[in-house]
Amino acid sequence: MKSHHFYRSTDDAFITGLLGGLGAYFGVNPFAFRLAFLLIAVYTAFFPIFLPYVIVSFLTKKQPFLLEQPSYMPLYRSRSNRRVAGVIGGLAEAYEVDPTVLRILFLIFAVCTVFPFTLTYLFSWMLLPVEH
């Protein structure tokens, strides 16, 4: 459920809880914000995203108490629907779409952009937990 106030998360935090708080506020899995932050940081040599991150983290209050559990579906790498690492299979299961369609789209974008989509897959492989 969407929170009425934006806080840094205390229970879903890697560094300051800012990206976990964004996920809770928008009702989206914070992994999407973390991956976007990481990609922007890598492609811009860290400084253009790091400074705003520090400033916003400093200006944003910590979550005073556990409001409600976020209602987003957690993302996992699939054990049963994998070709390489299960990243695309996990996305397909989470969003209930055909994994073949996602694999074809990924291949098209990976060929067209080469490095960004391959790097995105590798970061997802490292950061997404394996399905239980």
Coordinates of N, CA and C in Angstrom, one line a residue:
M1 N 0.8 -1.2 0.0 CA 0.0 0.0 0.0 C 0.9 1.2 0.0
K2 N 0.5 2.3 -0.7 CA 1.3 3.5 -0.9 C 1.3 4.3 0.4
S3 N 2.4 4.6 0.9 CA 2.6 5.4 2.1 C 2.2 6.9 1.7
H4 N 1.7 7.6 2.7 CA 1.4 9.0 2.5 C 2.7 9.9 2.6
H5 N 3.7 9.4 3.3 CA 4.9 10.1 3.5 C 6.1 9.3 2.9
F6 N 7.1 10.0 2.5 CA 8.3 9.4 2.0 C 9.3 9.3 3.1
Y7 N 9.8 8.1 3.4 CA 10.8 7.9 4.4 C 11.9 7.1 3.8
R8 N 13.1 7.2 4.4 CA 14.1 6.2 4.2 C 13.7 4.9 4.9
S9 N 13.8 3.8 4.2 CA 13.4 2.5 4.8 C 14.4 2.1 5.9
T10 N 13.9 1.5 7.0 CA 14.8 1.0 8.0 C 14.9 -0.5 7.9
D11 N 13.9 -1.2 7.3 CA 13.9 -2.6 7.2 C 14.3 -3.1 5.8
D12 N 14.4 -2.3 4.8 CA 14.7 -2.7 3.4 C 15.8 -1.7 2.9
A13 N 17.0 -1.8 3.6 CA 18.1 -0.8 3.3 C 19.4 -1.6 3.0
F14 N 20.1 -1.1 2.0 CA 21.4 -1.6 1.7 C 22.4 -0.6 2.3
I15 N 22.2 0.7 2.0 CA 23.1 1.7 2.5 C 22.4 2.7 3.4
T16 N 21.6 3.6 2.8 CA 20.9 4.5 3.6 C 19.4 4.2 3.7
G17 N 18.8 3.4 2.9 CA 17.4 3.0 2.9 C 16.6 3.9 2.0
L18 N 17.3 4.8 1.2 CA 16.6 5.7 0.3 C 15.9 5.0 -0.8
L19 N 16.5 4.0 -1.4 CA 15.9 3.3 -2.6 C 14.9 2.3 -2.1
G20 N 15.1 1.8 -0.9 CA 14.0 0.9 -0.3 C 12.8 1.7 0.0
G21 N 13.0 3.0 0.5 CA 11.9 3.9 0.8 C 11.1 4.3 -0.5
L22 N 11.9 4.5 -1.6 CA 11.2 4.8 -2.9 C 10.4 3.6 -3.3
G23 N 10.9 2.4 -3.1 CA 10.1 1.3 -3.5 C 8.8 1.1 -2.7
A24 N 8.9 1.4 -1.4 CA 7.7 1.3 -0.5 C 6.7 2.4 -0.9
Y25 N 7.2 3.6 -1.2 CA 6.4 4.8 -1.5 C 5.6 4.5 -2.7
F26 N 6.2 4.0 -3.8 CA 5.6 3.8 -5.1 C 5.0 2.4 -5.2
G27 N 5.2 1.5 -4.2 CA 4.6 0.2 -4.3 C 5.3 -0.7 -5.4
V28 N 6.6 -0.4 -5.6 CA 7.4 -1.1 -6.6 C 8.5 -1.8 -5.9
N29 N 8.9 -2.9 -6.4 CA 10.1 -3.6 -5.8 C 11.3 -2.7 -5.9
P30 N 12.0 -2.5 -4.8 CA 13.1 -1.6 -4.7 C 14.3 -2.0 -5.6
F31 N 14.3 -3.3 -6.0 CA 15.3 -3.8 -6.9 C 15.4 -2.9 -8.2
A32 N 14.2 -2.5 -8.7 CA 14.2 -1.7 -9.9 C 14.9 -0.4 -9.7
F33 N 14.7 0.3 -8.5 CA 15.4 1.5 -8.2 C 16.9 1.3 -8.0
R34 N 17.2 0.2 -7.4 CA 18.7 -0.1 -7.1 C 19.4 -0.4 -8.4
L35 N 18.8 -1.2 -9.3 CA 19.4 -1.5 -10.6 C 19.6 -0.2 -11.4
A36 N 18.6 0.7 -11.4 CA 18.6 1.9 -12.2 C 19.7 2.8 -11.6
F37 N 19.8 2.9 -10.3 CA 20.9 3.7 -9.6 C 22.2 3.2 -10.0
L38 N 22.4 1.8 -9.9 CA 23.7 1.2 -10.2 C 24.1 1.5 -11.7
L39 N 23.2 1.3 -12.6 CA 23.5 1.6 -14.0 C 23.8 3.0 -14.3
I40 N 23.0 3.9 -13.7 CA 23.3 5.4 -13.9 C 24.7 5.7 -13.3
A41 N 25.0 5.1 -12.1 CA 26.3 5.4 -11.5 C 27.4 4.9 -12.3
V42 N 27.3 3.7 -12.9 CA 28.4 3.2 -13.7 C 28.6 4.0 -15.0
Y43 N 27.5 4.3 -15.6 CA 27.6 5.0 -16.9 C 27.9 6.5 -16.8
T44 N 27.8 7.1 -15.6 CA 28.1 8.5 -15.4 C 29.3 8.7 -14.5
A45 N 30.1 7.7 -14.3 CA 31.3 7.8 -13.4 C 30.9 8.2 -12.0
F46 N 29.8 7.8 -11.5 CA 29.3 7.8 -10.1 C 28.9 9.2 -9.6
F47 N 29.7 10.3 -10.0 CA 29.4 11.6 -9.4 C 28.0 12.1 -9.6
P48 N 27.5 12.2 -10.8 CA 26.2 12.8 -11.0 C 25.0 12.2 -10.3
I49 N 25.1 10.9 -9.9 CA 24.0 10.3 -9.1 C 24.4 10.2 -7.7
F50 N 25.7 10.1 -7.4 CA 26.1 10.0 -6.0 C 25.8 11.2 -5.1
L51 N 26.1 12.4 -5.6 CA 25.9 13.6 -4.9 C 24.4 13.8 -4.5
P52 N 23.5 13.7 -5.5 CA 22.0 13.8 -5.2 C 21.6 12.7 -4.2
Y53 N 22.1 11.5 -4.3 CA 21.8 10.4 -3.4 C 22.1 10.8 -2.0
V54 N 23.3 11.3 -1.8 CA 23.8 11.7 -0.4 C 22.9 12.9 0.1
I55 N 22.7 13.9 -0.7 CA 21.9 15.0 -0.3 C 20.4 14.6 0.1
V56 N 19.8 13.8 -0.8 CA 18.4 13.4 -0.5 C 18.4 12.5 0.7
S57 N 19.4 11.6 0.9 CA 19.4 10.8 2.0 C 19.5 11.6 3.3
F58 N 20.3 12.6 3.2 CA 20.5 13.5 4.4 C 19.2 14.3 4.7
L59 N 18.5 14.7 3.7 CA 17.3 15.5 3.9 C 16.0 14.6 4.2
T60 N 16.0 13.4 4.0 CA 14.9 12.5 4.2 C 14.9 11.8 5.5
K61 N 13.8 11.9 6.2 CA 13.7 11.3 7.5 C 13.7 9.7 7.4
K62 N 14.2 9.1 8.5 CA 14.1 7.6 8.5 C 12.7 7.2 8.9
Q63 N 12.3 6.1 8.4 CA 11.0 5.5 8.7 C 10.9 5.4 10.3
P64 N 9.9 6.1 10.9 CA 9.9 6.0 12.4 C 9.5 4.7 13.0
F65 N 8.7 3.9 12.2 CA 8.3 2.6 12.7 C 7.8 1.8 11.4
L66 N 7.6 0.5 11.6 CA 7.2 -0.3 10.5 C 5.7 0.1 10.1
L67 N 5.5 0.8 9.0 CA 4.2 1.2 8.7 C 3.3 0.0 8.3
E68 N 3.7 -0.6 7.2 CA 3.0 -1.8 6.7 C 4.0 -2.5 5.8
Q69 N 3.9 -3.7 5.7 CA 4.8 -4.4 4.7 C 4.5 -3.9 3.3
P70 N 5.5 -3.6 2.5 CA 5.2 -3.2 1.1 C 4.5 -4.3 0.4
S71 N 3.6 -3.9 -0.5 CA 2.8 -4.9 -1.2 C 3.3 -5.3 -2.6
Y72 N 4.5 -5.1 -2.8 CA 5.1 -5.5 -4.1 C 5.5 -6.9 -4.1
M73 N 5.5 -7.5 -5.2 CA 6.0 -8.9 -5.4 C 7.5 -9.0 -5.4
P74 N 8.1 -9.8 -4.6 CA 9.6 -9.9 -4.6 C 10.0 -10.5 -5.9
L75 N 11.2 -10.1 -6.4 CA 11.7 -10.6 -7.6 C 12.8 -11.6 -7.2
Y76 N 12.8 -12.8 -8.0 CA 13.8 -13.8 -7.7 C 14.3 -14.3 -9.1
R77 N 15.5 -14.9 -9.1 CA 15.9 -15.7 -10.3 C 15.3 -17.0 -10.2
S78 N 14.7 -17.4 -11.3 CA 14.0 -18.7 -11.4 C 14.9 -19.9 -11.4
R79 N 14.6 -20.9 -10.6 CA 15.3 -22.2 -10.7 C 14.8 -23.1 -11.8
S80 N 13.5 -23.0 -12.0 CA 12.9 -23.9 -13.0 C 12.8 -23.4 -14.4
N81 N 12.9 -22.1 -14.6 CA 12.7 -21.5 -15.9 C 13.9 -20.7 -16.2
R82 N 15.1 -21.4 -16.3 CA 16.3 -20.7 -16.6 C 17.0 -21.3 -17.8
R83 N 17.7 -20.3 -18.5 CA 18.5 -20.7 -19.6 C 20.0 -20.4 -19.2
V84 N 20.2 -19.3 -18.6 CA 21.6 -19.0 -18.1 C 21.6 -18.9 -16.6
A85 N 21.0 -17.8 -16.1 CA 21.0 -17.6 -14.6 C 19.6 -17.5 -14.0
G86 N 18.6 -17.5 -14.8 CA 17.2 -17.5 -14.3 C 16.7 -16.1 -14.1
V87 N 17.4 -15.0 -14.6 CA 16.9 -13.7 -14.4 C 15.7 -13.4 -15.2
I88 N 15.7 -13.7 -16.5 CA 14.5 -13.5 -17.4 C 13.4 -14.4 -17.0
G89 N 13.7 -15.6 -16.6 CA 12.7 -16.5 -16.2 C 12.0 -16.0 -14.9
G90 N 12.7 -15.5 -14.0 CA 12.2 -14.9 -12.8 C 11.3 -13.7 -13.1
L91 N 11.7 -12.8 -14.0 CA 10.9 -11.7 -14.4 C 9.6 -12.1 -15.0
A92 N 9.7 -13.2 -15.9 CA 8.5 -13.7 -16.6 C 7.5 -14.2 -15.5
E93 N 8.0 -15.0 -14.6 CA 7.1 -15.5 -13.5 C 6.5 -14.4 -12.7
A94 N 7.3 -13.4 -12.3 CA 6.8 -12.3 -11.5 C 5.7 -11.5 -12.2
Y95 N 5.9 -11.3 -13.5 CA 4.9 -10.5 -14.2 C 4.0 -11.3 -15.1
E96 N 4.0 -12.6 -14.9 CA 3.1 -13.5 -15.6 C 3.1 -13.3 -17.1
V97 N 4.3 -13.3 -17.7 CA 4.4 -13.2 -19.2 C 5.2 -14.4 -19.7
D98 N 5.1 -14.6 -21.0 CA 5.8 -15.7 -21.6 C 7.3 -15.4 -21.6
P99 N 8.1 -16.3 -21.0 CA 9.6 -16.0 -20.9 C 10.2 -15.9 -22.3
T100 N 9.7 -16.6 -23.3 CA 10.2 -16.6 -24.6 C 10.2 -15.2 -25.2
V101 N 9.1 -14.5 -25.0 CA 8.9 -13.1 -25.4 C 10.0 -12.2 -24.8
L102 N 10.2 -12.4 -23.5 CA 11.2 -11.6 -22.8 C 12.6 -11.9 -23.3
R103 N 12.9 -13.2 -23.5 CA 14.2 -13.5 -24.0 C 14.5 -13.0 -25.4
I104 N 13.4 -13.0 -26.3 CA 13.6 -12.4 -27.6 C 13.8 -10.9 -27.5
L105 N 13.1 -10.2 -26.7 CA 13.3 -8.8 -26.5 C 14.6 -8.5 -25.9
F106 N 15.1 -9.3 -25.0 CA 16.4 -9.1 -24.4 C 17.5 -9.2 -25.5
L107 N 17.4 -10.3 -26.3 CA 18.4 -10.5 -27.3 C 18.4 -9.3 -28.3
I108 N 17.2 -8.9 -28.7 CA 17.2 -7.7 -29.7 C 17.9 -6.5 -29.1
F109 N 17.5 -6.2 -27.8 CA 18.1 -5.0 -27.2 C 19.6 -5.2 -26.9
A110 N 20.0 -6.5 -26.5 CA 21.4 -6.7 -26.3 C 22.2 -6.6 -27.5
V111 N 21.7 -7.0 -28.7 CA 22.4 -6.9 -29.9 C 22.5 -5.4 -30.3
C112 N 21.4 -4.7 -30.2 CA 21.4 -3.3 -30.6 C 22.3 -2.4 -29.7
T113 N 22.3 -2.7 -28.4 CA 23.1 -1.8 -27.5 C 24.3 -2.4 -27.0
V114 N 24.5 -3.7 -27.2 CA 25.7 -4.5 -26.7 C 25.9 -4.4 -25.2
F115 N 26.6 -3.4 -24.8 CA 27.1 -3.3 -23.4 C 26.0 -3.1 -22.4
P116 N 25.1 -2.1 -22.5 CA 24.1 -1.8 -21.5 C 23.2 -3.0 -21.1
F117 N 22.7 -3.7 -22.0 CA 21.8 -4.8 -21.6 C 22.5 -6.0 -21.1
T118 N 23.7 -6.2 -21.6 CA 24.5 -7.3 -21.0 C 24.9 -7.0 -19.6
L119 N 25.3 -5.7 -19.4 CA 25.6 -5.3 -18.0 C 24.4 -5.3 -17.1
T120 N 23.3 -5.0 -17.6 CA 22.1 -5.0 -16.8 C 21.8 -6.5 -16.4
Y121 N 21.9 -7.4 -17.3 CA 21.7 -8.8 -17.0 C 22.7 -9.3 -15.9
L122 N 24.0 -8.9 -16.1 CA 25.0 -9.3 -15.1 C 24.8 -8.8 -13.7
F123 N 24.4 -7.5 -13.6 CA 24.0 -6.9 -12.3 C 22.8 -7.6 -11.7
S124 N 21.8 -7.9 -12.6 CA 20.6 -8.6 -12.1 C 21.0 -10.0 -11.5
W125 N 21.9 -10.6 -12.2 CA 22.4 -12.0 -11.8 C 23.0 -11.9 -10.5
M126 N 23.8 -10.8 -10.2 CA 24.5 -10.7 -9.0 C 23.6 -10.3 -7.8
L127 N 22.6 -9.4 -8.1 CA 21.8 -8.8 -7.1 C 20.5 -9.6 -6.7
L128 N 19.9 -10.2 -7.7 CA 18.6 -10.9 -7.4 C 18.9 -12.3 -6.7
P129 N 18.2 -12.5 -5.6 CA 18.3 -13.8 -5.0 C 17.7 -14.9 -5.8
V130 N 18.1 -16.1 -5.5 CA 17.6 -17.3 -6.2 C 16.3 -17.7 -5.5
E131 N 15.3 -18.1 -6.3 CA 14.0 -18.5 -5.9 C 14.2 -19.6 -4.8
H132 N 13.3 -19.6 -3.8 CA 13.4 -20.6 -2.7 C 12.9 -22.0 -3.2

